[in-house]
mmCIF file of C-alpha atoms in Angstrom:
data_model
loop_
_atom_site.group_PDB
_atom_site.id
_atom_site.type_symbol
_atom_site.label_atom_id
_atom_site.label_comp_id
_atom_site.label_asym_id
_atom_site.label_seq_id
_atom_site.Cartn_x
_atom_site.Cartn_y
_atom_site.Cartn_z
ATOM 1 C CA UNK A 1 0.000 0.000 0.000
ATOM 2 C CA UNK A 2 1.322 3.131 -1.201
ATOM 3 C CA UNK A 3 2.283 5.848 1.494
ATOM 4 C CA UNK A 4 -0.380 8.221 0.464
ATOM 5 C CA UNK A 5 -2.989 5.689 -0.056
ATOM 6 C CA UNK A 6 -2.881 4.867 3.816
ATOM 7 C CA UNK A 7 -2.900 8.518 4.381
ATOM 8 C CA UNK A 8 -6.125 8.811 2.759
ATOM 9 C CA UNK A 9 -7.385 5.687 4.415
ATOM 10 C CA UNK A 10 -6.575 7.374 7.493
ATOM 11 C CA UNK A 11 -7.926 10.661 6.595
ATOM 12 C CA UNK A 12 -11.300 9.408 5.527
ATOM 13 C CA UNK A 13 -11.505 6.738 8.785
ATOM 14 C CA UNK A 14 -10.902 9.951 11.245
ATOM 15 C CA UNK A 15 -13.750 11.736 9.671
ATOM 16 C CA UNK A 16 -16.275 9.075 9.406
ATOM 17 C CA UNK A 17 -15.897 8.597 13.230
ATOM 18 C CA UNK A 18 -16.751 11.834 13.554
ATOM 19 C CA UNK A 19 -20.088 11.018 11.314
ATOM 20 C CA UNK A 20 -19.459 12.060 8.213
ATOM 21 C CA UNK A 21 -20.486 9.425 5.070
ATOM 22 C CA UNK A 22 -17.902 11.024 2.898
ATOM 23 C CA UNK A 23 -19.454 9.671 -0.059
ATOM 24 C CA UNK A 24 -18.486 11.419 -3.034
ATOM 25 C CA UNK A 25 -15.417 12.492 -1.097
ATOM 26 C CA UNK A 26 -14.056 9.067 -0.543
ATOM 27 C CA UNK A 27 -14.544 8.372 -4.253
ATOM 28 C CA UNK A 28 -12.917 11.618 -5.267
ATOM 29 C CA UNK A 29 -9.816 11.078 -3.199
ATOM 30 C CA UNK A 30 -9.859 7.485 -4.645
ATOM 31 C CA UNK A 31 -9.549 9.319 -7.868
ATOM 32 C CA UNK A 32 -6.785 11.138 -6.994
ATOM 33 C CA UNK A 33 -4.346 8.306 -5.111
ATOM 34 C CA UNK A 34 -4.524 6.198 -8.187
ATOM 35 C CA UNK A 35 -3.503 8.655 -10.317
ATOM 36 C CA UNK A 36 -0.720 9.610 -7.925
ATOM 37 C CA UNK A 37 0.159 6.104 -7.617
ATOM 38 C CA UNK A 38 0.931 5.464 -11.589
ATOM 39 C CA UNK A 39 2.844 8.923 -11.650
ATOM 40 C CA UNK A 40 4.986 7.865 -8.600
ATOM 41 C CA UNK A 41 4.350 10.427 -6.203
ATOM 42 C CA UNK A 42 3.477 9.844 -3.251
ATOM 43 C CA UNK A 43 2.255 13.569 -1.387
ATOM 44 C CA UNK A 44 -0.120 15.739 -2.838
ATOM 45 C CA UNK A 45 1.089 18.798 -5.336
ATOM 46 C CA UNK A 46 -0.292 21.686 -7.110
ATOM 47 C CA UNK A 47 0.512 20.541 -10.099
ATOM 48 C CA UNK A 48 -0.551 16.742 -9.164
ATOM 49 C CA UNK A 49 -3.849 18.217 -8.589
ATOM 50 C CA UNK A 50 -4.369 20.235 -11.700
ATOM 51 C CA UNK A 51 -3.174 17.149 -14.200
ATOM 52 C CA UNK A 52 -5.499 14.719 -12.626
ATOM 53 C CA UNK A 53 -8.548 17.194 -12.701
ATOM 54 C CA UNK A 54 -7.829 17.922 -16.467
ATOM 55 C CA UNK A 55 -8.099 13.797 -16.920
ATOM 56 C CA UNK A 56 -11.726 14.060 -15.338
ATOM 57 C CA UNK A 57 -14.597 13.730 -17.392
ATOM 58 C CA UNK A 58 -16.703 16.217 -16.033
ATOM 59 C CA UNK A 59 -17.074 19.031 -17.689
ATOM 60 C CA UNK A 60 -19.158 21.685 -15.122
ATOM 61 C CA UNK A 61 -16.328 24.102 -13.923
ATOM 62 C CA UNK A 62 -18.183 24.279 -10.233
ATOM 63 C CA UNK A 63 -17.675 20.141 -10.768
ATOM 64 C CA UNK A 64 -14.422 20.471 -11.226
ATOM 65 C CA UNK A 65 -13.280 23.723 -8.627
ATOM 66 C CA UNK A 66 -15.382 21.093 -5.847
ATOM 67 C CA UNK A 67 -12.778 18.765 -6.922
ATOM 68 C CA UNK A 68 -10.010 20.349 -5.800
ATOM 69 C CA UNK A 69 -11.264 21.745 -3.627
ATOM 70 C CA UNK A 70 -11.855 18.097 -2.038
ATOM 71 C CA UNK A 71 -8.354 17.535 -2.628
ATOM 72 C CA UNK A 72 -7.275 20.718 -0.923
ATOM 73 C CA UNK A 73 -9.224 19.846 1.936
ATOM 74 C CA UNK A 74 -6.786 16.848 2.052
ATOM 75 C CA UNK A 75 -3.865 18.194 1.964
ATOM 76 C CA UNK A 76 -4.674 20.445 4.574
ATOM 77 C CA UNK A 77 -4.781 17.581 7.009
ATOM 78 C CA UNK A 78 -1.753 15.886 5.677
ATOM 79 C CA UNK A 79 0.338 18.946 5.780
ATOM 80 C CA UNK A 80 1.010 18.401 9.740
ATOM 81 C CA UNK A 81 2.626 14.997 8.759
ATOM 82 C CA UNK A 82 4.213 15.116 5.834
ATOM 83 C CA UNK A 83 5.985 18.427 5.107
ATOM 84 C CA UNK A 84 6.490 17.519 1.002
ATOM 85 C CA UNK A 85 2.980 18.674 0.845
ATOM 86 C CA UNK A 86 1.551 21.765 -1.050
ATOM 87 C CA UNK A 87 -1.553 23.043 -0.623
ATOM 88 C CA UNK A 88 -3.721 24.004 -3.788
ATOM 89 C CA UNK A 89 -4.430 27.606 -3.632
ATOM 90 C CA UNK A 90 -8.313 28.238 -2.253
ATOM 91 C CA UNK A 91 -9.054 29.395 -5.884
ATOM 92 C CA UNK A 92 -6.790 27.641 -7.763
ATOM 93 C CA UNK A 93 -9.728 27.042 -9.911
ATOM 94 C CA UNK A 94 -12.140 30.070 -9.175
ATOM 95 C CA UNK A 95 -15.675 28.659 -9.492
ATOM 96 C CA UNK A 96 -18.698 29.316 -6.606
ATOM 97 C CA UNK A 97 -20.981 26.448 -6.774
ATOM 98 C CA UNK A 98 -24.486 28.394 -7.942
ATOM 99 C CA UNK A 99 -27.400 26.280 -6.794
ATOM 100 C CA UNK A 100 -29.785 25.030 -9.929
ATOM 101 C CA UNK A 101 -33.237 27.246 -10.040
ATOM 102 C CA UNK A 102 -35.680 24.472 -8.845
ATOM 103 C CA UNK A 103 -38.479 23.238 -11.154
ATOM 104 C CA UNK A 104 -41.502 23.883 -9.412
ATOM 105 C CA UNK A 105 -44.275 20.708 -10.942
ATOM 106 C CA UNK A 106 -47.878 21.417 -11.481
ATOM 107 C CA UNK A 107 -50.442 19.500 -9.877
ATOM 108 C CA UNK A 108 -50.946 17.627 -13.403
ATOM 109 C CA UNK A 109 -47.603 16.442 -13.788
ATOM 110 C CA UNK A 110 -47.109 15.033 -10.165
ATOM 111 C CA UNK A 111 -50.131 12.915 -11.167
ATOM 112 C CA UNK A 112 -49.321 11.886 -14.428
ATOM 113 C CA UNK A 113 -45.649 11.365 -13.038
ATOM 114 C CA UNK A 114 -47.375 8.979 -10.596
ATOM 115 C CA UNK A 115 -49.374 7.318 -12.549
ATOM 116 C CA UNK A 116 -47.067 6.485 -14.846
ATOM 117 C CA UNK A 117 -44.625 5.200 -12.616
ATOM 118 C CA UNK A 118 -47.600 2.856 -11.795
ATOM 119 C CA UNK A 119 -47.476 1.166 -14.969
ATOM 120 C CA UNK A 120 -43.282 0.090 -15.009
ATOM 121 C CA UNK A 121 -43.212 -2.951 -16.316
ATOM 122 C CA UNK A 122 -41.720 -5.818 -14.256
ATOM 123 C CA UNK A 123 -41.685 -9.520 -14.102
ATOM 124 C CA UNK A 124 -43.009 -9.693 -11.149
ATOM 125 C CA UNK A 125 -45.093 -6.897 -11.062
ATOM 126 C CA UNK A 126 -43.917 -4.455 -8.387
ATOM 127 C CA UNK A 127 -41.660 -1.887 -9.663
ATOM 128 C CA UNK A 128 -45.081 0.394 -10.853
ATOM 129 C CA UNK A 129 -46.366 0.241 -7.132
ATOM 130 C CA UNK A 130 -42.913 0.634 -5.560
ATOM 131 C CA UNK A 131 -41.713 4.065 -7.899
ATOM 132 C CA UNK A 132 -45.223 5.418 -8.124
ATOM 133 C CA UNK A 133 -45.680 4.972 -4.087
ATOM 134 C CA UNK A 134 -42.243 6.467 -3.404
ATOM 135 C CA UNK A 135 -42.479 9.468 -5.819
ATOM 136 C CA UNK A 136 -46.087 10.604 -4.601
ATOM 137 C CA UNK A 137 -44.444 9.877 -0.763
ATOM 138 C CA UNK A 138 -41.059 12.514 -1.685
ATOM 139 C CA UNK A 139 -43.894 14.605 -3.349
ATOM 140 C CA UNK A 140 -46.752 15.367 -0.468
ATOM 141 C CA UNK A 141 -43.877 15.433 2.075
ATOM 142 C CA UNK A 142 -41.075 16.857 0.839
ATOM 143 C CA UNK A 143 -38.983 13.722 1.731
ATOM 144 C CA UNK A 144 -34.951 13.638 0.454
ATOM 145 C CA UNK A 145 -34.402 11.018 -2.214
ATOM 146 C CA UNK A 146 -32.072 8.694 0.084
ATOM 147 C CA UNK A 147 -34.515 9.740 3.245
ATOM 148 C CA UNK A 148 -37.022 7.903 1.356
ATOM 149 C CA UNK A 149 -35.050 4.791 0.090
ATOM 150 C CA UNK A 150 -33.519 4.541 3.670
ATOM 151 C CA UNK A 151 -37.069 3.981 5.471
ATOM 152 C CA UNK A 152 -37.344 0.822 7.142
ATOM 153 C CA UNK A 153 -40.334 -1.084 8.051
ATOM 154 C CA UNK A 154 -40.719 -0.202 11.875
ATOM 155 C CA UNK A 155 -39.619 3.658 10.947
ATOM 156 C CA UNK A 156 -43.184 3.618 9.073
ATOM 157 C CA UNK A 157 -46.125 4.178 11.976
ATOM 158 C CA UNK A 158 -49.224 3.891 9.967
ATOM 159 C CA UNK A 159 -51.404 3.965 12.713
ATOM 160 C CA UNK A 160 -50.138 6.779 14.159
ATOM 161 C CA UNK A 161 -49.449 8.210 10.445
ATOM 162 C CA UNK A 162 -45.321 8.979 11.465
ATOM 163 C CA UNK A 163 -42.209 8.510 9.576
ATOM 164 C CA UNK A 164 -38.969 8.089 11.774
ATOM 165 C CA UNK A 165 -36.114 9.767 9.901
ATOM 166 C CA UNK A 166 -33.107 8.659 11.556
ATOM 167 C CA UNK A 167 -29.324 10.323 11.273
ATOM 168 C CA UNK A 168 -30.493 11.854 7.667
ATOM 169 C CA UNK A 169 -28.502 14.933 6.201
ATOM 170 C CA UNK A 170 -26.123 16.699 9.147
ATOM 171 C CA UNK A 171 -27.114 13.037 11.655
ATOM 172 C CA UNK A 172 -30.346 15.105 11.778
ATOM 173 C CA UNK A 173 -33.581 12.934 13.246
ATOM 174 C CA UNK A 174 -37.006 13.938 12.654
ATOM 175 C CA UNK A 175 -40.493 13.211 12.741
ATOM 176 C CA UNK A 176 -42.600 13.601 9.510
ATOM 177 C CA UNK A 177 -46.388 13.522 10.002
ATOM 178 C CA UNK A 178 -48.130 12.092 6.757
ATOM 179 C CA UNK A 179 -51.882 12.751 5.674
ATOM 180 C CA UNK A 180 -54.542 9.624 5.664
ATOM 181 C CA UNK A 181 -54.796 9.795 1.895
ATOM 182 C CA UNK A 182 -50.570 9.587 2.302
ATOM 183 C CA UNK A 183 -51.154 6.469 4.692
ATOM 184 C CA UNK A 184 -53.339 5.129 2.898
ATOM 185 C CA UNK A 185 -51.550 4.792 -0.079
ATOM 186 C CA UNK A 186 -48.711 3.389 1.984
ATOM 187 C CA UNK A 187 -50.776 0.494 3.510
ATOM 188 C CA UNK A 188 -51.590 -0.899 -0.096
ATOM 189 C CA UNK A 189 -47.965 -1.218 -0.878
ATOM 190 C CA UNK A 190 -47.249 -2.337 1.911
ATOM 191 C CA UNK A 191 -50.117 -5.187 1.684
ATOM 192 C CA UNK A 192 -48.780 -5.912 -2.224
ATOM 193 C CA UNK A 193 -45.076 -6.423 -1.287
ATOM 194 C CA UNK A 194 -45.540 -8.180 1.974
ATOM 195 C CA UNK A 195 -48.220 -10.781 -0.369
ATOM 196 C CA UNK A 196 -45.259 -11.251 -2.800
ATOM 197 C CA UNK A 197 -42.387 -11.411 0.034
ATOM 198 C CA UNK A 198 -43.698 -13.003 2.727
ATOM 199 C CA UNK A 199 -40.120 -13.693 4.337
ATOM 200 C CA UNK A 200 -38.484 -10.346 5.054
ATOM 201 C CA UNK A 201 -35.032 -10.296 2.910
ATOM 202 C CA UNK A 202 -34.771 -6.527 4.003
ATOM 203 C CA UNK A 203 -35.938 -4.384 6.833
ATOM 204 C CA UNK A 204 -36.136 -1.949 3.922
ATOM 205 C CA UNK A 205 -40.279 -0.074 3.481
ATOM 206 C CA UNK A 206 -39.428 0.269 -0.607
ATOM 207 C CA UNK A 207 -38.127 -2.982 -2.063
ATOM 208 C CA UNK A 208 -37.063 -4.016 -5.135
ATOM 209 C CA UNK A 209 -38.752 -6.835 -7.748
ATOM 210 C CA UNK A 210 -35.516 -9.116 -5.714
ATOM 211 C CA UNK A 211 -37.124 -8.158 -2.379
ATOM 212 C CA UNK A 212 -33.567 -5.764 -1.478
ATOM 213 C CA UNK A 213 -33.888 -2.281 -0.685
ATOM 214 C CA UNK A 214 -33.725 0.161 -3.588
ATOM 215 C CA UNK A 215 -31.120 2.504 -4.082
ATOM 216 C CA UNK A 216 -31.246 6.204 -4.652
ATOM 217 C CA UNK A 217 -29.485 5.845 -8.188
ATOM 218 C CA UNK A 218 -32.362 3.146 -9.543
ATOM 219 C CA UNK A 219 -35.035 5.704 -8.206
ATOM 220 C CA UNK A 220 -33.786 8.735 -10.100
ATOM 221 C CA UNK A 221 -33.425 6.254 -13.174
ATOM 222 C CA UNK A 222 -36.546 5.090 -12.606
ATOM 223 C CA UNK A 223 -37.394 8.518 -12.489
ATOM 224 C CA UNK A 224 -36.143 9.605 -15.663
ATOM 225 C CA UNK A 225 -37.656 7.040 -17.501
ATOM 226 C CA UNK A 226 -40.586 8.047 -16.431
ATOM 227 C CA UNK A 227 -40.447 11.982 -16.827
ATOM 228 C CA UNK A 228 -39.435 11.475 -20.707
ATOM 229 C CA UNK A 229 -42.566 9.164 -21.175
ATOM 230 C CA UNK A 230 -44.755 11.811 -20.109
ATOM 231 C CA UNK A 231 -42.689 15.015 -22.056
ATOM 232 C CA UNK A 232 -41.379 16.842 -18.470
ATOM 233 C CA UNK A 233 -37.475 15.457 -19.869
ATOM 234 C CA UNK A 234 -35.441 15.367 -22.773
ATOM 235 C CA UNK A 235 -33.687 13.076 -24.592
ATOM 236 C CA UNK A 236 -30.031 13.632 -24.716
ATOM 237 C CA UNK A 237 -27.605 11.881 -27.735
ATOM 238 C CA UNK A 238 -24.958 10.252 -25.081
ATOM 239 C CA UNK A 239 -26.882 10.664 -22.139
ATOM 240 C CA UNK A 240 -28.855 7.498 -20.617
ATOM 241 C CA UNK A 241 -31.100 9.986 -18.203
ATOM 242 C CA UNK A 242 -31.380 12.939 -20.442
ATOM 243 C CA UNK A 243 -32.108 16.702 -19.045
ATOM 244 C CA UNK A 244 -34.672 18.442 -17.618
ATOM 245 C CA UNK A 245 -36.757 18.328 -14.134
ATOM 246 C CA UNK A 246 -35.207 16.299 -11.401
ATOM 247 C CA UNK A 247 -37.047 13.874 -8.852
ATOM 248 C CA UNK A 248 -34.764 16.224 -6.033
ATOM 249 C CA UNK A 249 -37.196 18.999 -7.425
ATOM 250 C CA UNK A 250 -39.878 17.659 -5.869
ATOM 251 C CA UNK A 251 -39.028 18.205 -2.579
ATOM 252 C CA UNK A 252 -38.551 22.036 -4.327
ATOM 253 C CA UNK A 253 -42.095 21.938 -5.350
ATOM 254 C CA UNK A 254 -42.847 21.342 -1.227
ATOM 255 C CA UNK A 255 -41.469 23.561 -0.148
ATOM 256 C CA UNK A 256 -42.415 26.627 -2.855
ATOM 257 C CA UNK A 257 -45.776 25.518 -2.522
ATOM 258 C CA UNK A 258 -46.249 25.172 1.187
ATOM 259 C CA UNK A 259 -44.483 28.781 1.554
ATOM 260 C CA UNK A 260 -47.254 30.322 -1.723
ATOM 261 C CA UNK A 261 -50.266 28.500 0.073
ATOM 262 C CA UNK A 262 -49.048 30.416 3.353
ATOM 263 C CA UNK A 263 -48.747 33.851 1.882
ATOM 264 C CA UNK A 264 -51.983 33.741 0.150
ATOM 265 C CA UNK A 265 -53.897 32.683 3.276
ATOM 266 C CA UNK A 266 -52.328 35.791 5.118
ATOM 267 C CA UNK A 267 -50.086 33.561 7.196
ATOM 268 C CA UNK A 268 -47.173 35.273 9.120
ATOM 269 C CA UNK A 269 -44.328 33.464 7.230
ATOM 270 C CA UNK A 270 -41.685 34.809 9.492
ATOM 271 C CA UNK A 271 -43.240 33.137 12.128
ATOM 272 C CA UNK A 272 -44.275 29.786 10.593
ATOM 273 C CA UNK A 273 -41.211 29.099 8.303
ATOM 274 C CA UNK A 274 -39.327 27.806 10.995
ATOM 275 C CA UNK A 275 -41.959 24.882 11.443
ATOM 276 C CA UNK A 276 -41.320 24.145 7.534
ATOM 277 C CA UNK A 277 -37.697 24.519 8.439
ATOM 278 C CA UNK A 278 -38.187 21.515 10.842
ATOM 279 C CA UNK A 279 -40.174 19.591 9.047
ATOM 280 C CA UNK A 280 -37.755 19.109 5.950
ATOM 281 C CA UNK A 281 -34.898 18.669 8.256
ATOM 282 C CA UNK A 282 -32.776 22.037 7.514
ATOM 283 C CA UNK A 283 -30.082 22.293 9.027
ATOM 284 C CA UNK A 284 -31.099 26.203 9.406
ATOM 285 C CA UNK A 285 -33.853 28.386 8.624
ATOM 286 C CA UNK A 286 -31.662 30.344 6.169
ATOM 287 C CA UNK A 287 -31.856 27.183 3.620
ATOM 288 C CA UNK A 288 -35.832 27.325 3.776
ATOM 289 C CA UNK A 289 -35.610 31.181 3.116
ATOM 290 C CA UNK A 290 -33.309 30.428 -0.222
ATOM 291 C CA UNK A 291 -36.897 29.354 -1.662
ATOM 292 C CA UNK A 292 -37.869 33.467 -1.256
ATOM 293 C CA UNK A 293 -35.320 34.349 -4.177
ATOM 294 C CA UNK A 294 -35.544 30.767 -5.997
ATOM 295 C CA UNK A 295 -38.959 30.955 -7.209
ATOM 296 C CA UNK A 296 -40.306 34.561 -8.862
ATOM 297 C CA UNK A 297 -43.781 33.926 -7.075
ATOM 298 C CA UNK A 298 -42.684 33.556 -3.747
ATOM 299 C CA UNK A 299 -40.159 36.811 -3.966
ATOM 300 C CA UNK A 300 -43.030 38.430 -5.744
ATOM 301 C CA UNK A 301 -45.783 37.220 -2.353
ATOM 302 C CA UNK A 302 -42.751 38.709 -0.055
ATOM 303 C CA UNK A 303 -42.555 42.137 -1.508
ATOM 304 C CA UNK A 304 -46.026 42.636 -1.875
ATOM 305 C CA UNK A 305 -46.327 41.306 1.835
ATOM 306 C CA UNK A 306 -43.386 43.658 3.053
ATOM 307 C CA UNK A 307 -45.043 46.575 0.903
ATOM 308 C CA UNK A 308 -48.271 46.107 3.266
ATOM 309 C CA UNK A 309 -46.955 45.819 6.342
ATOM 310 C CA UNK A 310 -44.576 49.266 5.357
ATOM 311 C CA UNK A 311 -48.318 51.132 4.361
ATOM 312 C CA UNK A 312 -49.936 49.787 7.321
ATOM 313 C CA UNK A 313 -46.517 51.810 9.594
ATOM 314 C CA UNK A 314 -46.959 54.809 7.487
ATOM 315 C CA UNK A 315 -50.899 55.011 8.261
ATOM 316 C CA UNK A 316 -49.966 54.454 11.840
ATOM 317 C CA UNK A 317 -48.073 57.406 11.935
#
């Protein structure tokens, strides 16, 4: 094992305990060690780092900048034992990652999304109820993608009508109240999967036609498929997923919605964003407020709302 292979080992083991997944990051730094490892160096460089993110087949420049940046991150830590080390500049490749504009669906294309994911075909038969449950369940609640997938069985209290989100983004837990019509639908695929798996081969709630749990990369495939049947996505010439509106968006939709329904009731927003906050597991209130300059409607509901409240002071006095 080369030297900085066990320093990454190392790196990524200290971090973890400390309870990060380091997902992408472990995969990343992967990346980087073998390429390291067939140019026979062995500690991180500058120019190390800028010939193995040329090699990358990404093309986004905020991909790319994150990249390093991962790298940097690394070399930071490995600086205190290895003094070879040189630390990539902070904008050694100057790119701000710009979050996407969220697509905010329409009644009509959550159902037809739905009920089209009803009708994936399947040997067995359960892939339509499992992907049309699970995207009308990240649709009504606002659910993360891998929140969803990760349910198990006895997190799902359809009695009381309470999902158990344990350790999701930031080791954040949380309850999630669902509606009856939510529960409902729930129960009968629950009663369909439990009548073709009768022996539990996973604790998992959303199982695949081999009874495992699914994964968050077959639900967003799943999920492409079936956006371009129903016209929401594009076909790409390369691409096996295509463009266009993502399932991520839906938990967008949520939250844009929930805020719009608020102002035009007369709500006080200021006051009951931080229960929408909660509920989709923020880790602060300012990530529920990027939704005010995301979506036109809801920046448009603000103004007008702050234009009141400034006419109402100036009557006052």
């Amino acid at each position: 094992m080369s030297v900085l292979r066990e320093a990454m080992q190392q790196y990524l083991s200290l971090r973890r305990s400390l309870g990060f997944k380091l997902i992408k990051v472990g995969r990343v730094l992967e990346s980087f060690v073998v390429f390291a490892e067939k140019e026979g160096i062995s500690h991180v460089t500058t120019d190390l780092a800028l010939r193995w993110v040329k090699l990358s087949t990404a093309k986004e420049p905020a991909t790319l900048a994150d990249r390093v940046n991962i790298v940097r991150r690394f070399a930071i830590w490995r600086s205190a034992a290895d003094e070879r080390t040189e630390i990539p500049p902070k904008n050694l490749l100057p790119h701000r990652y710009q979050r996407k504009a969220p697509y905010i669906y329409s009644d009509e294309e959550i159902e037809k999304l739905v009920r089209t994911a009803r009708r994936l075909p399947s040997p067995r038969g359960l892939r339509g109820p499992t992907y049309a449950t699970l995207f009308g369940l990240i649709a009504v609640t606002g659910m993360r993608i891998r929140e969803a997938v990760s349910l198990d069985r006895q997190n799902v209290d359809l009695e009381e009508r309470i999902l158990h989100i344990h350790k999701s983004k930031f080791r954040k837990s949380r309850l999630v109240p669902i509606h009856v019509t939510t529960c409902n639908a729930m129960s009968d695929y629950a009663e369909k999967r439990d009548r073709m798996f009768p022996v539990l081969k996973s604790a998992a709630f959303f199982v695949s036609e081999q009874g495992t749990r699914i994964t968050n990369w077959a639900a967003r495939d799943n999920f492409a498929v079936v956006s371009r049947q129903i016209g929401i996505r594009k076909k790409v010439k390369g691409k096996r997923v295509g463009c266009g509106p993502r399932l991520h968006d839906m938990r967008h939709r949520f939250a844009a919605k929930t805020l719009v329904d608020w102002y035009r009731a007369g709500f006080d927003v200021e006051r009951e964003i931080h229960k929408l906050s909660t509920y989709l597991g923020h880790a602060h209130v300012n990530d529920t407020y990027w939704y005010l300059e995301a979506v036109p409607e809801l920046l448009e509901l603000a103004t007008q709302k702050l234009m009141e409240e400034k006419k109402e002071d100036w009557d006052d006095d």
